[in-house]
mmCIF file of C-alpha atoms and ligand atoms in Angstrom:
data_model
loop_
_atom_site.group_PDB
_atom_site.id
_atom_site.type_symbol
_atom_site.label_atom_id
_atom_site.label_comp_id
_atom_site.label_asym_id
_atom_site.label_seq_id
_atom_site.Cartn_x
_atom_site.Cartn_y
_atom_site.Cartn_z
ATOM 1 C CA MET S 302 -48.294 81.803 -39.014
ATOM 2 C CA ASP S 303 -46.481 83.735 -36.104
ATOM 3 C CA GLN S 304 -43.416 82.575 -34.240
ATOM 4 C CA PHE S 305 -45.504 81.038 -31.473
ATOM 5 C CA GLU S 306 -47.789 79.262 -33.777
ATOM 6 C CA ARG S 307 -44.863 77.740 -35.365
ATOM 7 C CA LEU S 308 -43.298 76.495 -32.065
ATOM 8 C CA ALA S 309 -46.599 75.148 -30.962
ATOM 9 C CA GLN S 310 -46.250 72.610 -33.635
ATOM 10 C CA LEU S 311 -43.051 71.128 -31.948
ATOM 11 C CA PRO S 312 -43.029 69.034 -28.873
ATOM 12 C CA LEU S 313 -41.381 71.955 -26.914
ATOM 13 C CA ARG S 314 -40.958 71.532 -23.022
ATOM 14 C CA ASP S 315 -44.145 72.853 -21.574
ATOM 15 C CA ASP S 316 -42.227 75.386 -19.346
ATOM 16 C CA LEU S 317 -40.765 76.923 -22.420
ATOM 17 C CA ARG S 318 -43.861 77.630 -24.313
ATOM 18 C CA GLY S 319 -44.749 81.195 -24.583
ATOM 19 C CA GLN S 320 -41.452 82.314 -23.510
ATOM 20 C CA HIS S 321 -39.361 85.229 -25.272
ATOM 21 C CA PRO S 322 -35.669 84.815 -25.976
ATOM 22 C CA TYR S 323 -33.274 87.560 -24.723
ATOM 23 C CA GLY S 324 -33.398 90.102 -27.393
ATOM 24 C CA ALA S 325 -31.726 93.598 -26.883
ATOM 25 C CA PRO S 326 -32.074 95.051 -30.440
ATOM 26 C CA GLN S 327 -29.058 94.626 -32.708
ATOM 27 C CA LEU S 328 -29.593 97.631 -35.006
ATOM 28 C CA ASP S 329 -27.129 99.207 -37.531
ATOM 29 C CA VAL S 330 -26.751 102.588 -36.103
ATOM 30 C CA PRO S 331 -23.914 104.878 -35.697
ATOM 31 C CA ILE S 332 -23.937 105.300 -31.901
ATOM 32 C CA LEU S 333 -24.549 102.128 -30.015
ATOM 33 C CA LEU S 334 -25.017 102.743 -26.155
ATOM 34 C CA ASN S 335 -27.660 100.091 -25.537
ATOM 35 C CA VAL S 336 -25.777 96.789 -24.138
ATOM 36 C CA ASN S 337 -23.018 98.395 -22.053
ATOM 37 C CA GLU S 338 -20.216 97.488 -24.313
ATOM 38 C CA ASN S 339 -16.939 99.189 -24.003
ATOM 39 C CA THR S 340 -17.214 101.468 -27.060
ATOM 40 C CA PHE S 341 -13.430 102.302 -27.257
ATOM 41 C CA GLY S 342 -12.463 98.966 -28.833
ATOM 42 C CA VAL S 343 -9.083 97.061 -28.588
ATOM 43 C CA PRO S 344 -6.070 98.945 -28.420
ATOM 44 C CA GLN S 345 -3.270 98.191 -31.123
ATOM 45 C CA ASP S 346 -0.695 96.591 -28.796
ATOM 46 C CA ALA S 347 -3.281 94.129 -27.457
ATOM 47 C CA ARG S 348 -4.701 93.610 -30.909
ATOM 48 C CA ASP S 349 -1.134 92.626 -32.054
ATOM 49 C CA ALA S 350 -0.537 90.209 -29.026
ATOM 50 C CA ILE S 351 -4.012 88.601 -29.371
ATOM 51 C CA LEU S 352 -3.560 88.034 -33.100
ATOM 52 C CA ALA S 353 -0.114 86.407 -32.646
ATOM 53 C CA ALA S 354 -1.384 84.024 -29.769
ATOM 54 C CA VAL S 355 -4.150 83.010 -31.922
ATOM 55 C CA ALA S 356 -2.119 82.451 -34.858
ATOM 56 C CA ALA S 357 0.240 80.194 -32.822
ATOM 57 C CA GLU S 358 -2.884 77.942 -31.993
ATOM 58 C CA LEU S 359 -3.377 77.232 -35.665
ATOM 59 C CA ASP S 360 -0.454 74.947 -35.546
ATOM 60 C CA HIS S 361 -2.329 72.530 -33.387
ATOM 61 C CA LEU S 362 -5.874 73.254 -34.182
ATOM 62 C CA ASN S 363 -6.389 69.600 -35.048
ATOM 63 C CA ARG S 364 -6.126 68.791 -31.299
ATOM 64 C CA TYR S 365 -8.595 69.393 -28.610
ATOM 65 C CA PRO S 366 -7.752 72.336 -26.313
ATOM 66 C CA ASP S 367 -6.575 71.999 -22.700
ATOM 67 C CA ARG S 368 -9.798 70.949 -21.144
ATOM 68 C CA GLU S 369 -8.551 72.570 -17.716
ATOM 69 C CA PHE S 370 -7.580 75.869 -19.398
ATOM 70 C CA THR S 371 -4.831 75.882 -17.011
ATOM 71 C CA THR S 372 -2.783 78.924 -18.304
ATOM 72 C CA LEU S 373 -5.858 81.075 -18.511
ATOM 73 C CA ARG S 374 -6.859 80.164 -14.801
ATOM 74 C CA GLN S 375 -3.445 81.406 -13.735
ATOM 75 C CA GLU S 376 -3.618 84.608 -15.581
ATOM 76 C CA LEU S 377 -7.060 85.225 -14.212
ATOM 77 C CA ALA S 378 -6.058 84.385 -10.787
ATOM 78 C CA ALA S 379 -3.053 86.827 -10.982
ATOM 79 C CA TYR S 380 -5.442 89.484 -12.469
ATOM 80 C CA LEU S 381 -7.803 89.204 -9.692
ATOM 81 C CA GLY S 382 -5.268 89.045 -6.836
ATOM 82 C CA HIS S 383 -6.668 88.656 -3.278
ATOM 83 C CA GLY S 384 -4.462 85.607 -2.699
ATOM 84 C CA LEU S 385 -6.484 83.646 -5.299
ATOM 85 C CA ALA S 386 -4.939 80.773 -7.080
ATOM 86 C CA GLU S 387 -5.667 78.753 -10.266
ATOM 87 C CA GLY S 388 -7.767 76.355 -8.198
ATOM 88 C CA ASN S 389 -10.025 79.047 -7.201
ATOM 89 C CA ILE S 390 -10.878 80.094 -10.717
ATOM 90 C CA TRP S 391 -13.432 78.847 -13.426
ATOM 91 C CA ALA S 392 -14.180 80.331 -16.905
ATOM 92 C CA ALA S 393 -16.726 79.803 -19.718
ATOM 93 C CA ASN S 394 -18.012 81.495 -22.844
ATOM 94 C CA GLY S 395 -19.219 84.590 -21.219
ATOM 95 C CA SER S 396 -20.227 84.937 -17.626
ATOM 96 C CA ASN S 397 -23.813 83.928 -18.896
ATOM 97 C CA GLU S 398 -22.500 80.673 -19.377
ATOM 98 C CA VAL S 399 -20.557 80.633 -16.017
ATOM 99 C CA LEU S 400 -24.111 81.594 -14.362
ATOM 100 C CA GLN S 401 -25.848 78.777 -16.418
ATOM 101 C CA GLN S 402 -23.410 76.172 -15.304
ATOM 102 C CA LEU S 403 -23.680 77.370 -11.636
ATOM 103 C CA LEU S 404 -27.525 76.941 -12.069
ATOM 104 C CA GLN S 405 -27.030 73.410 -13.664
ATOM 105 C CA ALA S 406 -24.773 72.342 -10.673
ATOM 106 C CA PHE S 407 -26.687 73.922 -7.830
ATOM 107 C CA GLY S 408 -30.201 74.690 -9.213
ATOM 108 C CA GLY S 409 -32.420 72.391 -11.391
ATOM 109 C CA PRO S 410 -35.969 70.903 -10.969
ATOM 110 C CA GLY S 411 -37.176 71.282 -7.562
ATOM 111 C CA ARG S 412 -34.671 74.059 -6.579
ATOM 112 C CA SER S 413 -34.854 77.884 -6.716
ATOM 113 C CA VAL S 414 -32.930 80.915 -7.575
ATOM 114 C CA MET S 415 -33.463 84.384 -6.156
ATOM 115 C CA GLY S 416 -32.819 87.660 -7.818
ATOM 116 C CA PHE S 417 -33.773 91.208 -6.809
ATOM 117 C CA PRO S 418 -35.569 92.979 -9.762
ATOM 118 C CA PRO S 419 -34.940 95.273 -11.485
ATOM 119 C CA THR S 420 -31.905 93.405 -12.160
ATOM 120 C CA TYR S 421 -30.080 91.518 -15.100
ATOM 121 C CA SER S 422 -32.881 90.220 -17.353
ATOM 122 C CA MET S 423 -30.828 86.930 -17.999
ATOM 123 C CA TYR S 424 -31.342 85.562 -14.419
ATOM 124 C CA PRO S 425 -35.007 84.514 -15.132
ATOM 125 C CA LEU S 426 -34.036 83.181 -18.552
ATOM 126 C CA LEU S 427 -31.134 81.132 -17.199
ATOM 127 C CA ALA S 428 -33.432 79.782 -14.477
ATOM 128 C CA SER S 429 -36.190 78.629 -16.926
ATOM 129 C CA GLY S 430 -33.546 77.028 -19.239
ATOM 130 C CA THR S 431 -32.214 75.041 -16.439
ATOM 131 C CA GLY S 432 -35.758 74.161 -14.946
ATOM 132 C CA THR S 433 -34.920 76.196 -11.836
ATOM 133 C CA SER S 434 -37.787 78.159 -10.135
ATOM 134 C CA TYR S 435 -37.085 81.878 -10.112
ATOM 135 C CA LEU S 436 -38.038 83.945 -6.975
ATOM 136 C CA ALA S 437 -38.249 87.651 -7.250
ATOM 137 C CA GLY S 438 -37.029 89.472 -4.230
ATOM 138 C CA VAL S 439 -38.067 92.886 -3.389
ATOM 139 C CA ARG S 440 -36.221 96.278 -3.353
ATOM 140 C CA ALA S 441 -36.900 99.494 -1.692
ATOM 141 C CA GLY S 442 -38.811 102.090 -3.568
ATOM 142 C CA ASP S 443 -35.373 103.794 -4.633
ATOM 143 C CA TYR S 444 -34.117 100.453 -5.925
ATOM 144 C CA GLY S 445 -31.816 100.062 -2.972
ATOM 145 C CA LEU S 446 -31.348 96.902 -1.047
ATOM 146 C CA SER S 447 -30.398 96.914 2.609
ATOM 147 C CA ALA S 448 -28.630 94.025 4.324
ATOM 148 C CA GLU S 449 -31.513 93.646 6.685
ATOM 149 C CA SER S 450 -34.050 93.455 4.133
ATOM 150 C CA ALA S 451 -31.999 91.046 1.699
ATOM 151 C CA ALA S 452 -31.146 88.700 4.630
ATOM 152 C CA ALA S 453 -34.810 88.665 5.868
ATOM 153 C CA GLN S 454 -35.897 87.584 2.243
ATOM 154 C CA VAL S 455 -33.378 84.968 1.989
ATOM 155 C CA ARG S 456 -34.260 83.522 5.459
ATOM 156 C CA GLU S 457 -37.903 83.342 4.627
ATOM 157 C CA GLN S 458 -37.578 81.932 0.942
ATOM 158 C CA ALA S 459 -34.550 79.698 1.605
ATOM 159 C CA PRO S 460 -33.472 79.635 -2.142
ATOM 160 C CA SER S 461 -30.941 77.302 -3.428
ATOM 161 C CA ILE S 462 -29.125 80.106 -4.988
ATOM 162 C CA VAL S 463 -29.091 83.834 -4.742
ATOM 163 C CA ILE S 464 -27.643 86.246 -7.302
ATOM 164 C CA LEU S 465 -26.607 89.726 -6.130
ATOM 165 C CA CYS S 466 -25.752 91.878 -9.036
ATOM 166 C CA SER S 467 -23.169 94.540 -8.026
ATOM 167 C CA PRO S 468 -23.043 96.868 -9.556
ATOM 168 C CA ASN S 469 -26.549 96.159 -10.449
ATOM 169 C CA ASN S 470 -27.640 96.190 -14.055
ATOM 170 C CA PRO S 471 -29.851 98.104 -14.966
ATOM 171 C CA THR S 472 -29.762 100.631 -12.089
ATOM 172 C CA GLY S 473 -25.924 100.844 -11.986
ATOM 173 C CA THR S 474 -25.467 101.035 -8.217
ATOM 174 C CA ALA S 475 -23.083 98.740 -6.240
ATOM 175 C CA LEU S 476 -24.057 96.933 -2.982
ATOM 176 C CA GLY S 477 -22.313 97.281 0.154
ATOM 177 C CA LEU S 478 -20.408 94.239 1.356
ATOM 178 C CA ASP S 479 -22.571 94.326 4.421
ATOM 179 C CA VAL S 480 -25.419 92.980 2.001
ATOM 180 C CA VAL S 481 -23.218 90.257 0.705
ATOM 181 C CA GLU S 482 -22.132 89.074 4.184
ATOM 182 C CA ALA S 483 -25.759 89.297 5.520
ATOM 183 C CA VAL S 484 -27.210 87.274 2.697
ATOM 184 C CA TYR S 485 -24.420 84.593 3.129
ATOM 185 C CA GLU S 486 -25.135 84.304 6.739
ATOM 186 C CA ALA S 487 -28.961 84.276 6.226
ATOM 187 C CA GLY S 488 -28.383 81.306 3.795
ATOM 188 C CA GLU S 489 -26.440 79.265 6.223
ATOM 189 C CA ALA S 490 -29.503 76.939 7.273
ATOM 190 C CA SER S 491 -30.583 76.501 3.604
ATOM 191 C CA ARG S 492 -26.959 75.885 2.459
ATOM 192 C CA THR S 493 -27.763 78.634 -0.044
ATOM 193 C CA ILE S 494 -25.181 79.394 -2.910
ATOM 194 C CA VAL S 495 -24.530 83.112 -3.155
ATOM 195 C CA ILE S 496 -23.382 84.563 -6.418
ATOM 196 C CA VAL S 497 -22.039 88.075 -6.572
ATOM 197 C CA ASP S 498 -22.290 89.226 -10.364
ATOM 198 C CA GLU S 499 -19.601 91.713 -10.552
ATOM 199 C CA ALA S 500 -19.698 92.251 -14.315
ATOM 200 C CA TYR S 501 -18.952 95.944 -14.003
ATOM 201 C CA ALA S 502 -16.596 95.980 -11.024
ATOM 202 C CA GLU S 503 -13.809 97.646 -12.934
ATOM 203 C CA PHE S 504 -16.082 100.783 -13.357
ATOM 204 C CA SER S 505 -16.855 101.283 -9.602
ATOM 205 C CA HIS S 506 -15.866 104.461 -7.778
ATOM 206 C CA THR S 507 -12.561 104.296 -5.970
ATOM 207 C CA GLY S 508 -13.203 102.906 -2.424
ATOM 208 C CA THR S 509 -15.978 100.316 -3.557
ATOM 209 C CA SER S 510 -14.962 96.931 -2.264
ATOM 210 C CA SER S 511 -15.274 93.718 -4.295
ATOM 211 C CA ALA S 512 -16.807 90.582 -2.731
ATOM 212 C CA LEU S 513 -13.539 88.929 -3.742
ATOM 213 C CA GLY S 514 -12.201 90.005 -0.330
ATOM 214 C CA LEU S 515 -15.109 87.894 1.342
ATOM 215 C CA LEU S 516 -14.355 84.571 -0.350
ATOM 216 C CA GLU S 517 -11.853 83.310 2.376
ATOM 217 C CA GLY S 518 -13.747 81.047 4.779
ATOM 218 C CA ARG S 519 -16.998 81.168 2.831
ATOM 219 C CA PRO S 520 -17.265 78.015 0.689
ATOM 220 C CA ARG S 521 -20.706 78.727 -0.829
ATOM 221 C CA LEU S 522 -19.944 82.235 -2.053
ATOM 222 C CA VAL S 523 -18.913 82.740 -5.771
ATOM 223 C CA VAL S 524 -17.850 85.970 -7.431
ATOM 224 C CA SER S 525 -18.558 86.220 -11.162
ATOM 225 C CA ARG S 526 -16.728 88.712 -13.677
ATOM 226 C CA THR S 527 -16.315 89.119 -17.293
ATOM 227 C CA MET S 528 -14.029 90.264 -19.961
ATOM 228 C CA SER S 529 -16.973 91.617 -21.938
ATOM 229 C CA LYS S 530 -17.010 95.159 -20.379
ATOM 230 C CA ALA S 531 -13.910 96.771 -18.986
ATOM 231 C CA PHE S 532 -11.640 94.509 -21.111
ATOM 232 C CA ALA S 533 -13.481 95.413 -24.379
ATOM 233 C CA MET S 534 -13.739 91.887 -25.397
ATOM 234 C CA ALA S 535 -17.559 91.189 -25.556
ATOM 235 C CA GLY S 536 -17.048 89.589 -28.988
ATOM 236 C CA ALA S 537 -14.496 87.061 -27.401
ATOM 237 C CA ARG S 538 -16.921 85.561 -25.066
ATOM 238 C CA LEU S 539 -14.899 85.120 -21.881
ATOM 239 C CA GLY S 540 -16.574 85.200 -18.389
ATOM 240 C CA TYR S 541 -15.108 83.742 -15.049
ATOM 241 C CA LEU S 542 -15.677 83.389 -11.457
ATOM 242 C CA ALA S 543 -13.618 82.882 -8.218
ATOM 243 C CA ALA S 544 -14.776 80.670 -5.504
ATOM 244 C CA ALA S 545 -13.671 77.762 -3.307
ATOM 245 C CA PRO S 546 -11.995 74.943 -5.332
ATOM 246 C CA GLU S 547 -14.937 72.568 -4.496
ATOM 247 C CA VAL S 548 -17.262 74.997 -6.590
ATOM 248 C CA THR S 549 -14.918 74.472 -9.607
ATOM 249 C CA ASP S 550 -15.144 70.648 -8.973
ATOM 250 C CA ALA S 551 -18.918 70.981 -9.162
ATOM 251 C CA LEU S 552 -18.934 72.862 -12.321
ATOM 252 C CA ARG S 553 -16.698 70.103 -13.959
ATOM 253 C CA LEU S 554 -19.707 67.899 -13.729
ATOM 254 C CA VAL S 555 -22.001 70.021 -15.798
ATOM 255 C CA ARG S 556 -19.671 71.646 -18.332
ATOM 256 C CA LEU S 557 -19.292 70.273 -22.019
ATOM 257 C CA PRO S 558 -15.774 68.891 -22.563
ATOM 258 C CA TYR S 559 -13.412 71.288 -24.273
ATOM 259 C CA HIS S 560 -16.102 74.160 -23.683
ATOM 260 C CA LEU S 561 -13.355 76.806 -24.150
ATOM 261 C CA SER S 562 -11.879 76.689 -27.587
ATOM 262 C CA ALA S 563 -8.117 76.987 -28.094
ATOM 263 C CA ILE S 564 -8.671 80.383 -29.846
ATOM 264 C CA THR S 565 -10.729 81.729 -27.053
ATOM 265 C CA GLN S 566 -8.254 80.621 -24.336
ATOM 266 C CA ALA S 567 -5.185 82.049 -26.395
ATOM 267 C CA ALA S 568 -7.090 85.448 -26.995
ATOM 268 C CA ALA S 569 -8.097 85.623 -23.255
ATOM 269 C CA VAL S 570 -4.488 84.901 -22.058
ATOM 270 C CA ALA S 571 -3.014 87.555 -24.439
ATOM 271 C CA ALA S 572 -5.468 90.012 -23.327
ATOM 272 C CA LEU S 573 -4.746 89.389 -19.806
ATOM 273 C CA ARG S 574 -1.064 89.788 -20.460
ATOM 274 C CA ASN S 575 -1.932 93.190 -21.868
ATOM 275 C CA SER S 576 -4.494 94.246 -19.306
ATOM 276 C CA GLU S 577 -2.919 97.519 -18.407
ATOM 277 C CA SER S 578 -3.309 98.623 -22.019
ATOM 278 C CA LEU S 579 -6.866 97.118 -22.448
ATOM 279 C CA LEU S 580 -8.038 98.671 -19.115
ATOM 280 C CA ALA S 581 -6.582 102.107 -19.886
ATOM 281 C CA ASN S 582 -9.920 103.333 -21.129
ATOM 282 C CA VAL S 583 -11.722 102.452 -17.861
ATOM 283 C CA GLU S 584 -10.845 105.920 -16.446
ATOM 284 C CA ALA S 585 -11.920 107.675 -19.541
ATOM 285 C CA ILE S 586 -15.294 105.898 -19.470
ATOM 286 C CA LYS S 587 -15.916 106.730 -15.792
ATOM 287 C CA VAL S 588 -15.439 110.480 -16.607
ATOM 288 C CA GLN S 589 -18.000 110.291 -19.422
ATOM 289 C CA ARG S 590 -20.246 108.269 -17.003
ATOM 290 C CA ASP S 591 -20.159 111.032 -14.430
ATOM 291 C CA ARG S 592 -20.584 113.549 -17.234
ATOM 292 C CA ILE S 593 -23.844 111.634 -18.378
ATOM 293 C CA VAL S 594 -25.043 111.892 -14.634
ATOM 294 C CA GLU S 595 -24.420 115.635 -14.474
ATOM 295 C CA GLY S 596 -25.842 116.377 -17.813
ATOM 296 C CA LEU S 597 -29.177 114.517 -17.043
ATOM 297 C CA VAL S 598 -29.379 116.290 -13.636
ATOM 298 C CA GLU S 599 -29.220 119.547 -15.532
ATOM 299 C CA LEU S 600 -32.085 118.352 -17.777
ATOM 300 C CA GLY S 601 -34.073 117.966 -14.569
ATOM 301 C CA LEU S 602 -33.967 114.039 -14.815
ATOM 302 C CA THR S 603 -33.134 111.709 -11.895
ATOM 303 C CA PRO S 604 -30.200 109.322 -12.763
ATOM 304 C CA ALA S 605 -29.301 106.735 -10.166
ATOM 305 C CA PRO S 606 -25.763 106.702 -8.696
ATOM 306 C CA SER S 607 -23.738 104.560 -11.048
ATOM 307 C CA ASP S 608 -20.741 102.360 -10.265
ATOM 308 C CA SER S 609 -20.806 100.890 -13.777
ATOM 309 C CA ASN S 610 -20.340 102.023 -17.262
ATOM 310 C CA PHE S 611 -23.919 102.971 -17.819
ATOM 311 C CA VAL S 612 -26.641 105.279 -16.282
ATOM 312 C CA PHE S 613 -30.187 104.591 -15.513
ATOM 313 C CA PHE S 614 -32.329 107.585 -15.344
ATOM 314 C CA GLY S 615 -35.895 108.496 -14.592
ATOM 315 C CA GLY S 616 -38.029 111.412 -14.698
ATOM 316 C CA LEU S 617 -39.323 110.844 -18.343
ATOM 317 C CA GLU S 618 -42.919 111.305 -19.151
ATOM 318 C CA ASP S 619 -42.703 109.114 -22.279
ATOM 319 C CA PRO S 620 -39.544 107.115 -22.287
ATOM 320 C CA ASN S 621 -40.409 105.164 -25.526
ATOM 321 C CA ALA S 622 -40.756 108.556 -27.430
ATOM 322 C CA VAL S 623 -37.278 109.840 -26.193
ATOM 323 C CA TRP S 624 -35.771 106.373 -27.215
ATOM 324 C CA GLU S 625 -37.405 106.582 -30.618
ATOM 325 C CA ALA S 626 -36.212 110.231 -31.136
ATOM 326 C CA LEU S 627 -32.776 109.462 -30.162
ATOM 327 C CA LEU S 628 -32.792 106.405 -32.457
ATOM 328 C CA ALA S 629 -33.918 108.898 -35.231
ATOM 329 C CA ARG S 630 -30.554 110.946 -34.433
ATOM 330 C CA GLY S 631 -28.495 107.629 -34.680
ATOM 331 C CA VAL S 632 -28.255 107.111 -30.910
ATOM 332 C CA LEU S 633 -29.310 103.654 -29.809
ATOM 333 C CA ILE S 634 -29.832 103.361 -25.843
ATOM 334 C CA ARG S 635 -31.892 100.801 -23.841
ATOM 335 C CA ASP S 636 -35.550 100.752 -22.857
ATOM 336 C CA VAL S 637 -35.438 98.214 -20.072
ATOM 337 C CA GLY S 638 -39.138 98.360 -19.545
ATOM 338 C CA ILE S 639 -39.338 100.384 -16.147
ATOM 339 C CA PRO S 640 -41.927 103.096 -16.373
ATOM 340 C CA GLY S 641 -40.513 106.663 -16.793
ATOM 341 C CA HIS S 642 -36.865 105.271 -17.090
ATOM 342 C CA LEU S 643 -34.138 104.525 -19.611
ATOM 343 C CA ARG S 644 -30.567 103.327 -19.525
ATOM 344 C CA VAL S 645 -27.569 104.600 -21.497
ATOM 345 C CA THR S 646 -24.058 103.235 -21.809
ATOM 346 C CA ALA S 647 -21.164 105.606 -21.296
ATOM 347 C CA GLY S 648 -19.324 105.967 -24.705
ATOM 348 C CA THR S 649 -16.298 107.960 -25.957
ATOM 349 C CA GLU S 650 -16.600 111.746 -25.487
ATOM 350 C CA ALA S 651 -17.965 112.254 -28.842
ATOM 351 C CA GLU S 652 -20.568 109.584 -28.483
ATOM 352 C CA THR S 653 -21.490 110.904 -24.955
ATOM 353 C CA THR S 654 -21.889 114.362 -26.403
ATOM 354 C CA ALA S 655 -24.124 113.055 -29.200
ATOM 355 C CA PHE S 656 -26.304 111.591 -26.608
ATOM 356 C CA LEU S 657 -26.446 114.516 -24.215
ATOM 357 C CA ASP S 658 -27.123 117.036 -27.112
ATOM 358 C CA GLY S 659 -29.795 114.649 -28.538
ATOM 359 C CA MET S 660 -31.461 114.524 -24.916
ATOM 360 C CA ARG S 661 -31.268 118.342 -24.700
ATOM 361 C CA ALA S 662 -32.779 118.793 -28.173
ATOM 362 C CA ILE S 663 -35.430 116.302 -27.379
ATOM 363 C CA LEU S 664 -36.578 117.571 -24.084
ATOM 364 C CA ALA S 665 -36.691 121.082 -25.393
ATOM 365 C CA GLY S 666 -38.648 120.158 -28.297
HETATM 366 C C1 LIG G 111 -23.053 92.178 -19.360
HETATM 367 C C2 LIG G 111 -23.343 91.349 -18.279
HETATM 368 C C3 LIG G 111 -22.802 90.268 -18.033
HETATM 369 C C4 LIG G 111 -21.919 89.822 -19.019
HETATM 370 O O1 LIG G 111 -22.262 88.699 -19.871
HETATM 371 P P1 LIG G 111 -21.051 87.834 -20.719
HETATM 372 O O2 LIG G 111 -21.832 86.599 -20.992
HETATM 373 O O3 LIG G 111 -19.853 87.826 -19.920
HETATM 374 O O4 LIG G 111 -20.851 88.864 -21.830
HETATM 375 C C5 LIG G 111 -23.067 89.567 -16.766
HETATM 376 N N1 LIG G 111 -23.788 90.010 -16.074
HETATM 377 C C6 LIG G 111 -24.386 91.269 -16.072
HETATM 378 C C7 LIG G 111 -25.313 91.858 -15.074
HETATM 379 C C8 LIG G 111 -24.092 91.914 -17.258
HETATM 380 O O5 LIG G 111 -24.820 93.173 -17.366
#
């Protein structure tokens, strides 16, 4: 009996029948460049601070944590700057949970969320989990998205929510703020909530602006961030958003009580107080990212411009064969299911060298 036949015996919701769970392979391989983690790990001083903060929580682990995670919201506001205060900030167990809560509050049955594929594969899954219908917007042939096109699509479809991923996963390219402004304006009549998912913002090229600067005067705009990538804390599960205070009031209606554990809060606060040390590797990762782009161009491939810690590249005749051959050499990258393309995370210098050497050997053979 396969998984689907077993499931069919349960009274599962009709709309979940036949669906596949999120499933990037978790394989035991020396070089993991498949899910855009920060491969540098947590530096020693931040590690010590996190350990001490978590240890201090054990004194009162019998009590529920601060439901309002006040200190954490203050630290996140200070980190983001832009004149934001604690009342503008919300957090949850990864930005995936932040997005799920946004869909629970502003989506749901009879409502819709629009994304622009190829984009983050979790958006349609979060939509189906919350009973929200998913509208797939259209990008240009080069995967770009202009302000005019995005605004026209939002005006026509009038979705309850739009998610703009910038820098976009899996293509890696950031959107101009003109796209965010145009989409927000186009959603005026339908009172559309506009979410900008900036999971990779810290890796952007200098001069790329964050949508945080657009929040003032735009109560339907939400900017989501995470500590999973630049902060090297994917295992800690801490995502957050900045928005008007009334957005956080809406999320209080759907969150589970005490959803952020005392240990998560303590670890994240300690990490933010050591953000300089934790973010020190971001520049090194950007160097490796640019090195991947140059190396792939030399191999005759077509990498997309990247403002993130990964590179999406095309020009492959048989991406699956290349993916397999890299895996045989101990390098795991990501097949995102787009013909002719693969995606690779920028690692340490040695990991990046292993990837580029592998590509050279595979394409020559
Ligand atoms: C990695 C990623 C996230 C982060 O998810 P977390 O739940 O915070 O780990 C969010 N959005 C996109 C587009 C991502 O690629």
